[in-house]
Amino acid sequence: MTACLSTAELLQLSPDKLLETHTVAEAGVISQQLAREVDRKREELRVMVGERYRDLIEAADTIQNMSMCSSSVIQSVTGMQQSCTSLQHRSHMQTVSSMHAKDLAPSSANTPYLGVAAAIKLLTAVPERIWAAMEAGQFSQGAQLFLLAQHVHTGLQADAGGQVTADKTAQWFPVIARQWATIQQLQSTLLTSCQAKLSAEQLSQQTAVDSCTAIMLLKNCTVEQIFQELLSCRSSSLSSVLLSGRTDSARPAICSTVSCIMASVQAVHHAFMQGSIMESLGSITSSSSPPTLDLLGCSTLGPIARHLPSPVMQFRPNLKGKLQAMEREKLVEGMVKWLEDVGDKAMEEAKALLQYVVTVEGLIGVREGLYQVLGVAMDKWNKVVKETLGKEVCLWDTMYRHLVTDRVVEIMRQRVREVVGNTRLEVNSVCENWDQLQGEVFVWSEATSDLTNIWGKGKTEKGGLKMKCWGWNSFIQELCGGMDVGLGGVMGSVVAYTRG
């Protein structure tokens, strides 16, 4: 009988030579050892898999706990938001209720119903007036009307007095919910329209102020936030201009880019540097400003308007916190960074467009177009850009001069290379066929054009008898003349560009 083999020895056994080196009995013992080893390895595998499975289960449990914890946190945050919204609405309703009790002590049993009827009529009239304001481009007026309707709807959720509760009002007048759903959609429409106006290529200063005012009222945001949103809209506008310019020629595309940048800087200067947006908001939210209800007019609501509660009659939009202007340093810093970002995009696009301009005259046209755009109210522009960016900035010198000049040099280099190449080919051709040109016969033959330069109109170019005396035949004259014409065209283009 063979001794007990180790695991390594069992693995090294060759099945083909087993019976050659061992007896049948020894082979049986080895078979039993292999079977026990297989059982032992199988048991080790079960233990190892069981431990890993337990670790996997623990990891899955941990992930599940993390998911439940994060869901709980999200629900808690959502609950806090809902609680804050509920507290804000409750505050409005308490204010409205107290004003109802104070200023609208019913003189008759019908007074609460008349107040509700007046509020409902106001809600039905507001959507049309908001649309009219948007069509007229008066977005801040549309925002004020929306906030007025929101205030009225909040008031209808409070008790109107005389046993007219909010539940009864909602049950008796389902038109309130339907009308408020319609008015709510106008908020997003107003915001979208304002952002579209701010993203237009040509943005007037008054439109910028009006749109920014409307966004601040609807979003209840700060001056810094609306400043960043304005810059974001102007960046989107410039991206659209650059994209559309790819289907146009270089001159109108680059001029449109410069016009967009100038309009952006002027809009920011008017709205923030000159404080126009603060004046606009002050004229709306100040206690001395007219109530928002005046925007509807007396004829819209009719005699029933006198039954509206005092909070509605005296309503004016307000902003969270105290209205404060941005610091000048932050405005300048934000504008400088914005101009650097859009300037890089504009120069990259202009460089690509100028590659399609293959003549110096075309580049002169691009430069003249930029001069025309930048030359409009140059003194005013210099003042605006100095106050907005804190330094004098010429868009031509900063962004486009080196691009146009580099393209001119590239075109001139290419044209000179072509002239030299053509001349070299002609010289080689003349040298190869020199024996066939019969230069001597040409030198001593006479022609009617020999004395043209003497009795002509004062032309200074060489030719005729003078060329023959020098031994220059017609082939050499044509060769030099072609080179003169080519280099003369290059010189003319350079002179035309340098004179601009």
Short mmCIF file of C-alpha atoms in Angstrom, two decimals:
data_model
loop_
_atom_site.label_atom_id
_atom_site.label_comp_id
_atom_site.label_asym_id
_atom_site.label_seq_id
_atom_site.Cartn_x
_atom_site.Cartn_y
_atom_site.Cartn_z
CA MET A 1 0.00 0.00 0.00
CA THR A 2 1.22 3.48 -0.88
CA ALA A 3 1.53 6.18 1.74
CA CYS A 4 -1.04 8.95 1.99
CA LEU A 5 -0.31 11.51 -0.71
CA SER A 6 -0.45 15.26 -0.19
CA THR A 7 -2.76 17.57 -2.13
CA ALA A 8 0.06 18.80 -4.34
CA GLU A 9 1.10 15.22 -5.15
CA LEU A 10 -2.46 14.26 -5.99
CA LEU A 11 -2.71 17.16 -8.42
CA GLN A 12 0.51 16.11 -10.14
CA LEU A 13 -0.63 12.53 -10.76
CA SER A 14 -1.15 11.55 -14.37
CA PRO A 15 -4.27 9.43 -14.92
CA ASP A 16 -2.70 7.74 -17.96
CA LYS A 17 0.37 6.52 -16.02
CA LEU A 18 -1.37 5.77 -12.74
CA LEU A 19 -1.77 2.04 -13.34
CA GLU A 20 1.70 1.85 -14.86
CA THR A 21 3.36 3.06 -11.67
CA HIS A 22 0.92 1.73 -9.04
CA THR A 23 -0.89 -1.47 -8.34
CA VAL A 24 -4.66 -1.81 -8.46
CA ALA A 25 -4.87 -1.63 -4.69
CA GLU A 26 -2.70 1.48 -4.56
CA ALA A 27 -4.86 3.05 -7.31
CA GLY A 28 -7.94 2.34 -5.15
CA VAL A 29 -6.37 4.08 -2.18
CA ILE A 30 -5.43 7.06 -4.34
CA SER A 31 -9.03 7.19 -5.64
CA GLN A 32 -10.33 7.31 -2.05
CA GLN A 33 -7.87 10.07 -1.20
CA LEU A 34 -9.02 12.07 -4.26
CA ALA A 35 -12.66 11.64 -3.25
CA ARG A 36 -11.95 12.87 0.29
CA GLU A 37 -9.97 15.83 -1.08
CA VAL A 38 -12.83 16.74 -3.42
CA ASP A 39 -15.31 16.60 -0.52
CA ARG A 40 -13.04 18.78 1.59
CA LYS A 41 -12.62 21.40 -1.16
CA ARG A 42 -16.34 21.37 -1.79
CA GLU A 43 -16.95 22.12 1.88
CA GLU A 44 -14.41 24.94 1.85
CA LEU A 45 -16.17 26.41 -1.21
CA ARG A 46 -19.52 26.26 0.58
CA VAL A 47 -18.09 28.07 3.59
CA MET A 48 -16.44 30.73 1.46
CA VAL A 49 -19.59 31.33 -0.62
CA GLY A 50 -21.69 31.48 2.54
CA GLU A 51 -19.44 34.14 4.07
CA ARG A 52 -19.46 36.23 0.88
CA TYR A 53 -23.21 35.88 0.58
CA ARG A 54 -23.59 37.12 4.14
CA ASP A 55 -21.39 40.13 3.30
CA LEU A 56 -23.51 40.76 0.20
CA ILE A 57 -26.70 40.66 2.25
CA GLU A 58 -25.22 43.12 4.74
CA ALA A 59 -24.20 45.48 1.91
CA ALA A 60 -27.69 45.27 0.41
CA ASP A 61 -29.23 46.04 3.79
CA THR A 62 -26.92 49.04 4.17
CA ILE A 63 -27.89 50.37 0.73
CA GLN A 64 -31.55 49.90 1.53
CA ASN A 65 -31.13 51.78 4.81
CA MET A 66 -29.33 54.61 3.01
CA SER A 67 -32.14 54.81 0.43
CA MET A 68 -34.77 54.95 3.16
CA CYS A 69 -32.77 57.60 5.03
CA SER A 70 -32.38 59.80 1.95
CA SER A 71 -36.09 59.41 1.13
CA SER A 72 -36.90 60.47 4.67
CA VAL A 73 -34.68 63.53 4.33
CA ILE A 74 -36.32 64.47 1.01
CA GLN A 75 -39.77 64.09 2.54
CA SER A 76 -38.74 66.23 5.49
CA VAL A 77 -37.43 68.99 3.21
CA THR A 78 -40.59 68.82 1.10
CA GLY A 79 -42.67 69.04 4.26
CA MET A 80 -40.71 72.09 5.39
CA GLN A 81 -41.33 73.77 2.02
CA GLN A 82 -45.04 73.01 2.21
CA SER A 83 -45.16 74.27 5.78
CA CYS A 84 -43.48 77.54 4.80
CA THR A 85 -45.90 77.98 1.90
CA SER A 86 -48.84 77.21 4.17
CA LEU A 87 -47.62 79.72 6.76
CA GLN A 88 -47.25 82.39 4.10
CA HIS A 89 -50.75 81.79 2.77
CA ARG A 90 -52.13 81.67 6.30
CA SER A 91 -50.52 85.02 7.02
CA HIS A 92 -52.12 86.53 3.92
CA MET A 93 -55.50 85.08 4.83
CA GLN A 94 -55.29 86.38 8.40
CA THR A 95 -54.45 89.83 7.06
CA VAL A 96 -57.33 89.72 4.66
CA SER A 97 -59.70 88.44 7.34
CA SER A 98 -58.70 91.18 9.77
CA MET A 99 -59.13 93.83 7.10
CA HIS A 100 -62.53 92.37 6.24
CA ALA A 101 -63.59 92.64 9.84
CA LYS A 102 -62.17 96.14 10.22
CA ASP A 103 -63.05 97.88 6.97
CA LEU A 104 -65.94 95.88 5.60
CA ALA A 105 -68.30 95.53 8.51
CA PRO A 106 -71.38 94.46 6.56
CA SER A 107 -74.02 97.07 6.36
CA SER A 108 -76.40 94.42 5.08
CA ALA A 109 -76.60 90.67 4.73
CA ASN A 110 -75.62 90.88 1.05
CA THR A 111 -72.34 92.73 1.55
CA PRO A 112 -70.13 89.58 1.89
CA TYR A 113 -71.69 88.11 -1.25
CA LEU A 114 -71.11 91.33 -3.16
CA GLY A 115 -67.46 91.30 -2.08
CA VAL A 116 -67.05 87.75 -3.36
CA ALA A 117 -68.80 88.65 -6.61
CA ALA A 118 -66.49 91.63 -7.11
CA ALA A 119 -63.44 89.45 -6.50
CA ILE A 120 -64.68 86.85 -8.99
CA LYS A 121 -65.29 89.52 -11.62
CA LEU A 122 -61.76 90.80 -11.08
CA LEU A 123 -60.39 87.29 -11.62
CA THR A 124 -62.32 86.94 -14.87
CA ALA A 125 -61.10 90.32 -16.15
CA VAL A 126 -57.40 89.95 -15.31
CA PRO A 127 -56.33 87.33 -17.95
CA GLU A 128 -57.44 89.49 -20.87
CA ARG A 129 -55.65 92.52 -19.45
CA ILE A 130 -52.47 90.49 -18.89
CA TRP A 131 -52.52 89.34 -22.51
CA ALA A 132 -53.07 92.92 -23.68
CA ALA A 133 -50.13 94.08 -21.58
CA MET A 134 -47.85 91.38 -23.05
CA GLU A 135 -48.90 92.25 -26.60
CA ALA A 136 -48.06 95.89 -25.87
CA GLY A 137 -44.67 94.90 -24.47
CA GLN A 138 -45.56 96.09 -20.94
CA PHE A 139 -44.45 93.01 -19.05
CA SER A 140 -44.10 94.71 -15.67
CA GLN A 141 -47.73 95.76 -15.91
CA GLY A 142 -48.72 92.17 -16.68
CA ALA A 143 -46.72 90.98 -13.66
CA GLN A 144 -48.50 93.46 -11.40
CA LEU A 145 -51.88 92.25 -12.61
CA PHE A 146 -50.90 88.64 -11.98
CA LEU A 147 -49.83 89.45 -8.43
CA LEU A 148 -53.11 91.30 -7.89
CA ALA A 149 -55.05 88.24 -9.05
CA GLN A 150 -52.94 86.05 -6.76
CA HIS A 151 -53.73 88.33 -3.83
CA VAL A 152 -57.44 88.23 -4.63
CA HIS A 153 -57.42 84.44 -4.90
CA THR A 154 -55.67 84.20 -1.53
CA GLY A 155 -58.36 86.46 -0.06
CA LEU A 156 -61.12 84.21 -1.38
CA GLN A 157 -59.61 81.34 0.62
CA ALA A 158 -60.41 83.25 3.83
CA ASP A 159 -63.80 83.78 5.40
CA ALA A 160 -65.62 86.74 3.88
CA GLY A 161 -67.84 87.28 6.93
CA GLY A 162 -71.58 86.84 7.27
CA GLN A 163 -71.23 83.03 7.44
CA VAL A 164 -69.61 83.05 3.99
CA THR A 165 -66.75 80.67 4.64
CA ALA A 166 -63.95 79.68 2.25
CA ASP A 167 -65.43 76.19 1.83
CA LYS A 168 -68.83 77.59 0.89
CA THR A 169 -67.25 80.05 -1.53
CA ALA A 170 -65.34 77.27 -3.29
CA GLN A 171 -68.45 75.09 -3.41
CA TRP A 172 -70.82 77.79 -4.66
CA PHE A 173 -68.45 79.30 -7.17
CA PRO A 174 -66.35 76.60 -8.94
CA VAL A 175 -65.41 79.24 -11.49
CA ILE A 176 -62.84 80.51 -8.99
CA ALA A 177 -60.73 77.36 -9.24
CA ARG A 178 -61.01 77.22 -13.03
CA GLN A 179 -60.15 80.88 -13.44
CA TRP A 180 -57.19 80.67 -11.08
CA ALA A 181 -55.85 77.66 -13.01
CA THR A 182 -55.95 79.81 -16.15
CA ILE A 183 -54.23 82.74 -14.45
CA GLN A 184 -51.51 80.51 -12.99
CA GLN A 185 -50.46 79.48 -16.49
CA LEU A 186 -49.89 83.12 -17.37
CA GLN A 187 -47.04 83.32 -14.86
CA SER A 188 -44.85 80.97 -16.88
CA THR A 189 -45.97 82.71 -20.07
CA LEU A 190 -44.89 86.07 -18.67
CA LEU A 191 -41.51 84.71 -17.55
CA THR A 192 -40.90 83.04 -20.91
CA SER A 193 -41.82 86.20 -22.81
CA CYS A 194 -39.53 88.34 -20.64
CA GLN A 195 -36.62 85.97 -21.11
CA ALA A 196 -37.25 85.93 -24.86
CA LYS A 197 -37.13 89.73 -24.96
CA LEU A 198 -33.91 89.77 -22.94
CA SER A 199 -32.42 87.21 -25.35
CA ALA A 200 -33.24 89.22 -28.49
CA GLU A 201 -30.34 90.40 -30.66
CA GLN A 202 -31.39 94.05 -30.49
CA LEU A 203 -32.42 94.87 -26.92
CA SER A 204 -33.64 98.35 -26.16
CA GLN A 205 -32.83 99.84 -22.78
CA GLN A 206 -36.47 100.37 -21.80
CA THR A 207 -37.40 96.79 -22.74
CA ALA A 208 -34.53 95.48 -20.63
CA VAL A 209 -35.67 97.44 -17.57
CA ASP A 210 -39.32 96.47 -18.03
CA SER A 211 -38.54 92.76 -18.50
CA CYS A 212 -36.15 92.65 -15.54
CA THR A 213 -38.74 94.38 -13.36
CA ALA A 214 -41.39 91.83 -14.35
CA ILE A 215 -39.08 88.90 -13.58
CA MET A 216 -38.17 90.35 -10.18
CA LEU A 217 -41.84 90.76 -9.28
CA LEU A 218 -42.83 87.29 -10.44
CA LYS A 219 -39.84 85.44 -8.96
CA ASN A 220 -39.43 87.72 -5.94
CA CYS A 221 -35.67 87.72 -6.50
CA THR A 222 -32.92 90.17 -5.62
CA VAL A 223 -31.11 92.68 -7.82
CA GLU A 224 -28.01 90.48 -7.96
CA GLN A 225 -30.05 87.51 -9.14
CA ILE A 226 -31.74 89.48 -11.91
CA PHE A 227 -28.33 90.85 -12.95
CA GLN A 228 -27.00 87.33 -13.40
CA GLU A 229 -30.15 86.28 -15.26
CA LEU A 230 -29.80 89.25 -17.62
CA LEU A 231 -26.19 88.30 -18.41
CA SER A 232 -27.26 84.70 -18.96
CA CYS A 233 -29.95 85.81 -21.43
CA ARG A 234 -27.48 88.03 -23.27
CA SER A 235 -25.02 85.13 -23.52
CA SER A 236 -27.79 83.01 -25.02
CA SER A 237 -28.60 85.83 -27.44
CA LEU A 238 -24.98 86.06 -28.57
CA SER A 239 -24.79 82.29 -29.05
CA SER A 240 -27.88 82.47 -31.28
CA VAL A 241 -26.36 85.32 -33.29
CA LEU A 242 -23.10 83.41 -33.75
CA LEU A 243 -24.98 80.29 -34.84
CA SER A 244 -27.16 82.14 -37.36
CA GLY A 245 -24.09 83.98 -38.69
CA ARG A 246 -22.65 80.72 -39.99
CA THR A 247 -25.17 80.80 -42.83
CA ASP A 248 -24.38 84.42 -43.71
CA SER A 249 -21.36 86.27 -45.06
CA ALA A 250 -18.63 87.55 -42.76
CA ARG A 251 -19.57 91.25 -42.76
CA PRO A 252 -23.22 91.02 -41.60
CA ALA A 253 -22.41 88.15 -39.22
CA ILE A 254 -19.59 90.01 -37.45
CA CYS A 255 -21.54 93.29 -37.42
CA SER A 256 -24.51 91.52 -35.82
CA THR A 257 -22.22 90.11 -33.15
CA VAL A 258 -20.83 93.57 -32.33
CA SER A 259 -24.34 95.07 -32.26
CA CYS A 260 -25.47 92.36 -29.82
CA ILE A 261 -22.52 93.01 -27.49
CA MET A 262 -23.06 96.78 -27.60
CA ALA A 263 -26.79 96.40 -26.88
CA SER A 264 -25.97 94.17 -23.90
CA VAL A 265 -23.49 96.63 -22.39
CA GLN A 266 -25.85 99.57 -22.90
CA ALA A 267 -28.78 97.68 -21.36
CA VAL A 268 -26.78 96.79 -18.25
CA HIS A 269 -25.53 100.36 -17.94
CA HIS A 270 -29.02 101.82 -18.18
CA ALA A 271 -30.66 99.28 -15.89
CA PHE A 272 -28.05 98.96 -13.16
CA MET A 273 -25.42 101.68 -13.44
CA GLN A 274 -27.98 104.45 -13.87
CA GLY A 275 -30.40 102.83 -11.42
CA SER A 276 -33.35 102.60 -13.82
CA ILE A 277 -34.42 99.22 -12.49
CA MET A 278 -34.45 100.56 -8.93
CA GLU A 279 -36.58 103.48 -10.05
CA SER A 280 -38.97 101.15 -11.85
CA LEU A 281 -39.36 98.89 -8.84
CA GLY A 282 -39.70 101.86 -6.50
CA SER A 283 -42.52 103.32 -8.60
CA ILE A 284 -44.39 100.00 -8.26
CA THR A 285 -43.72 98.90 -4.68
CA SER A 286 -43.57 102.25 -2.92
CA SER A 287 -46.38 103.12 -0.51
CA SER A 288 -46.88 106.37 -2.38
CA SER A 289 -47.30 104.65 -5.76
CA PRO A 290 -50.81 104.14 -7.21
CA PRO A 291 -52.56 100.87 -6.24
CA THR A 292 -52.32 98.05 -8.73
CA LEU A 293 -56.10 98.06 -9.12
CA ASP A 294 -55.79 101.32 -11.06
CA LEU A 295 -54.27 99.33 -13.95
CA LEU A 296 -57.66 97.70 -14.54
CA GLY A 297 -59.60 100.94 -14.62
CA CYS A 298 -63.03 101.69 -13.23
CA SER A 299 -64.83 100.72 -16.43
CA THR A 300 -63.54 97.14 -16.30
CA LEU A 301 -65.20 96.18 -13.01
CA GLY A 302 -68.04 98.66 -12.96
CA PRO A 303 -69.94 99.78 -9.86
CA ILE A 304 -69.33 96.48 -8.10
CA ALA A 305 -65.66 97.46 -7.64
CA ARG A 306 -66.56 99.47 -4.52
CA HIS A 307 -67.41 96.20 -2.74
CA LEU A 308 -63.86 94.91 -3.00
CA PRO A 309 -62.09 94.60 0.36
CA SER A 310 -59.59 97.27 1.36
CA PRO A 311 -56.51 94.95 1.01
CA VAL A 312 -57.41 94.51 -2.66
CA MET A 313 -58.17 98.18 -3.20
CA GLN A 314 -54.81 99.21 -1.72
CA PHE A 315 -52.71 96.32 -2.99
CA ARG A 316 -49.20 97.00 -4.26
CA PRO A 317 -46.58 94.32 -5.05
CA ASN A 318 -43.73 93.97 -2.59
CA LEU A 319 -40.38 92.22 -2.63
CA LYS A 320 -38.77 90.11 0.05
CA GLY A 321 -36.30 92.04 2.12
CA LYS A 322 -35.20 95.60 1.55
CA LEU A 323 -34.66 96.76 -2.01
CA GLN A 324 -30.94 97.46 -2.38
CA ALA A 325 -28.85 98.27 -5.44
CA MET A 326 -25.79 96.25 -6.32
CA GLU A 327 -22.35 97.54 -5.46
CA ARG A 328 -20.58 99.17 -8.37
CA GLU A 329 -17.52 96.94 -7.97
CA LYS A 330 -19.63 93.78 -8.32
CA LEU A 331 -21.33 95.16 -11.42
CA VAL A 332 -18.00 96.01 -13.06
CA GLU A 333 -16.49 92.66 -12.10
CA GLY A 334 -19.47 90.75 -13.48
CA MET A 335 -19.46 92.70 -16.75
CA VAL A 336 -15.71 92.28 -17.28
CA LYS A 337 -15.98 88.52 -16.80
CA TRP A 338 -19.01 88.35 -19.11
CA LEU A 339 -17.26 90.33 -21.84
CA GLU A 340 -14.21 88.07 -21.62
CA ASP A 341 -16.36 84.97 -22.01
CA VAL A 342 -18.43 86.23 -24.94
CA GLY A 343 -15.37 87.88 -26.49
CA ASP A 344 -13.56 84.56 -26.73
CA LYS A 345 -16.57 82.98 -28.46
CA ALA A 346 -16.98 85.93 -30.83
CA MET A 347 -13.30 85.96 -31.83
CA GLU A 348 -13.26 82.23 -32.43
CA GLU A 349 -16.32 82.48 -34.68
CA ALA A 350 -14.96 85.56 -36.48
CA LYS A 351 -11.68 83.79 -37.20
CA ALA A 352 -13.59 80.94 -38.82
CA LEU A 353 -15.74 83.35 -40.88
CA LEU A 354 -12.75 85.33 -42.13
CA GLN A 355 -11.29 82.17 -43.65
CA TYR A 356 -14.05 82.37 -46.27
CA VAL A 357 -13.01 85.91 -47.25
CA VAL A 358 -10.42 85.43 -50.02
CA THR A 359 -9.79 89.03 -51.07
CA VAL A 360 -8.40 92.08 -49.30
CA GLU A 361 -11.33 94.10 -50.65
CA GLY A 362 -13.71 91.77 -48.79
CA LEU A 363 -11.78 92.32 -45.57
CA ILE A 364 -11.93 96.07 -46.17
CA GLY A 365 -15.72 95.69 -46.39
CA VAL A 366 -15.77 93.85 -43.07
CA ARG A 367 -13.72 96.60 -41.46
CA GLU A 368 -15.95 99.33 -42.90
CA GLY A 369 -19.02 97.53 -41.59
CA LEU A 370 -17.51 97.41 -38.11
CA TYR A 371 -16.58 101.10 -38.36
CA GLN A 372 -20.20 101.93 -39.21
CA VAL A 373 -21.58 99.94 -36.26
CA LEU A 374 -19.03 101.26 -33.78
CA GLY A 375 -19.20 104.79 -35.11
CA VAL A 376 -22.84 105.32 -34.14
CA ALA A 377 -22.89 107.60 -31.07
CA MET A 378 -19.21 106.92 -30.42
CA ASP A 379 -18.92 109.51 -27.64
CA LYS A 380 -21.90 108.06 -25.79
CA TRP A 381 -20.57 104.52 -26.22
CA ASN A 382 -17.17 105.46 -24.83
CA LYS A 383 -18.81 106.93 -21.74
CA VAL A 384 -21.08 103.92 -21.26
CA VAL A 385 -18.34 101.33 -21.63
CA LYS A 386 -15.98 103.23 -19.33
CA GLU A 387 -18.60 103.37 -16.57
CA THR A 388 -19.74 99.78 -17.08
CA LEU A 389 -16.35 98.08 -17.48
CA GLY A 390 -14.25 100.52 -15.48
CA LYS A 391 -11.97 101.19 -18.48
CA GLU A 392 -12.08 102.26 -22.10
CA VAL A 393 -12.67 99.34 -24.44
CA CYS A 394 -12.70 99.48 -28.25
CA LEU A 395 -14.25 96.31 -29.63
CA TRP A 396 -12.38 96.74 -32.93
CA ASP A 397 -8.97 97.00 -31.27
CA THR A 398 -9.70 94.35 -28.64
CA MET A 399 -11.39 91.66 -30.70
CA TYR A 400 -11.13 92.12 -34.45
CA ARG A 401 -8.15 94.22 -35.54
CA HIS A 402 -5.55 91.47 -35.17
CA LEU A 403 -7.85 88.88 -36.75
CA VAL A 404 -8.46 90.99 -39.86
CA THR A 405 -4.80 92.03 -40.11
CA ASP A 406 -3.61 88.45 -39.83
CA ARG A 407 -6.02 87.41 -42.57
CA VAL A 408 -4.80 90.26 -44.81
CA VAL A 409 -1.18 89.18 -44.31
CA GLU A 410 -2.13 85.60 -45.09
CA ILE A 411 -3.91 86.60 -48.31
CA MET A 412 -1.00 88.86 -49.39
CA ARG A 413 1.52 86.12 -48.73
CA GLN A 414 -0.53 83.69 -50.79
CA ARG A 415 -0.91 86.13 -53.69
CA VAL A 416 2.82 86.96 -53.76
CA ARG A 417 3.58 83.26 -53.70
CA GLU A 418 1.26 82.76 -56.68
CA VAL A 419 2.86 85.63 -58.64
CA VAL A 420 6.37 84.30 -57.99
CA GLY A 421 5.32 80.77 -58.89
CA ASN A 422 3.73 81.87 -62.17
CA THR A 423 6.80 83.95 -63.06
CA ARG A 424 9.10 81.02 -62.36
CA LEU A 425 7.08 78.81 -64.69
CA GLU A 426 7.15 81.43 -67.45
CA VAL A 427 10.92 81.92 -67.06
CA ASN A 428 11.49 78.19 -67.34
CA SER A 429 9.34 78.07 -70.45
CA VAL A 430 11.25 80.96 -72.08
CA CYS A 431 14.63 79.39 -71.30
CA GLU A 432 13.58 76.05 -72.75
CA ASN A 433 12.41 77.64 -76.04
CA TRP A 434 15.01 80.41 -76.30
CA ASP A 435 16.58 79.08 -79.53
CA GLN A 436 13.22 79.19 -81.27
CA LEU A 437 12.39 82.77 -80.37
CA GLN A 438 14.70 84.43 -82.94
CA GLY A 439 15.53 87.31 -80.70
CA GLU A 440 17.94 89.03 -83.17
CA VAL A 441 15.32 89.36 -85.91
CA PHE A 442 12.95 90.95 -83.43
CA VAL A 443 15.53 93.44 -82.18
CA TRP A 444 16.14 94.98 -85.64
CA SER A 445 12.65 94.76 -87.04
CA GLU A 446 10.51 97.88 -87.03
CA ALA A 447 6.98 98.24 -85.71
CA THR A 448 4.37 101.03 -85.59
CA SER A 449 4.35 100.94 -81.79
CA ASP A 450 8.07 101.74 -81.41
CA LEU A 451 7.47 105.49 -80.79
CA THR A 452 4.21 105.17 -78.84
CA ASN A 453 5.74 106.22 -75.53
CA ILE A 454 7.29 109.34 -77.10
CA TRP A 455 4.18 110.75 -78.75
CA GLY A 456 1.66 109.11 -76.43
CA LYS A 457 -0.17 110.55 -73.42
CA GLY A 458 2.79 110.59 -71.06
CA LYS A 459 2.79 106.90 -70.19
CA THR A 460 5.80 105.89 -68.14
CA GLU A 461 5.88 102.14 -68.66
CA LYS A 462 8.76 100.74 -70.67
CA GLY A 463 8.14 99.42 -74.18
CA GLY A 464 8.62 99.91 -77.92
CA LEU A 465 11.97 101.06 -79.35
CA LYS A 466 13.52 101.54 -75.92
CA MET A 467 13.01 97.86 -75.06
CA LYS A 468 14.47 96.82 -78.41
CA CYS A 469 17.56 98.93 -77.79
CA TRP A 470 18.02 97.09 -74.51
CA GLY A 471 17.64 93.76 -76.24
CA TRP A 472 14.34 92.83 -74.55
CA ASN A 473 12.10 90.98 -76.96
CA SER A 474 8.34 90.63 -76.70
CA PHE A 475 8.53 87.45 -74.64
CA ILE A 476 10.65 89.06 -71.96
CA GLN A 477 8.38 92.11 -71.99
CA GLU A 478 5.30 89.94 -71.53
CA LEU A 479 7.00 88.05 -68.70
CA CYS A 480 7.96 91.23 -66.85
CA GLY A 481 4.62 92.83 -67.61
CA GLY A 482 2.73 89.91 -66.10
CA MET A 483 4.87 90.08 -62.99
CA ASP A 484 4.31 93.84 -62.78
CA VAL A 485 0.56 93.38 -63.05
CA GLY A 486 0.53 90.70 -60.34
CA LEU A 487 2.69 92.64 -57.91
CA GLY A 488 0.82 95.84 -58.78
CA GLY A 489 -2.43 94.19 -57.74
CA VAL A 490 -0.86 93.13 -54.45
CA MET A 491 0.47 96.63 -53.88
CA GLY A 492 -2.91 98.15 -54.71
CA SER A 493 -4.66 95.91 -52.19
CA VAL A 494 -2.10 96.76 -49.49
CA VAL A 495 -2.44 100.49 -50.17
CA ALA A 496 -6.25 100.27 -50.10
CA TYR A 497 -6.20 98.45 -46.76
CA THR A 498 -3.62 100.74 -45.12
CA ARG A 499 -5.57 103.85 -46.10
CA GLY A 500 -8.61 102.73 -44.09
#
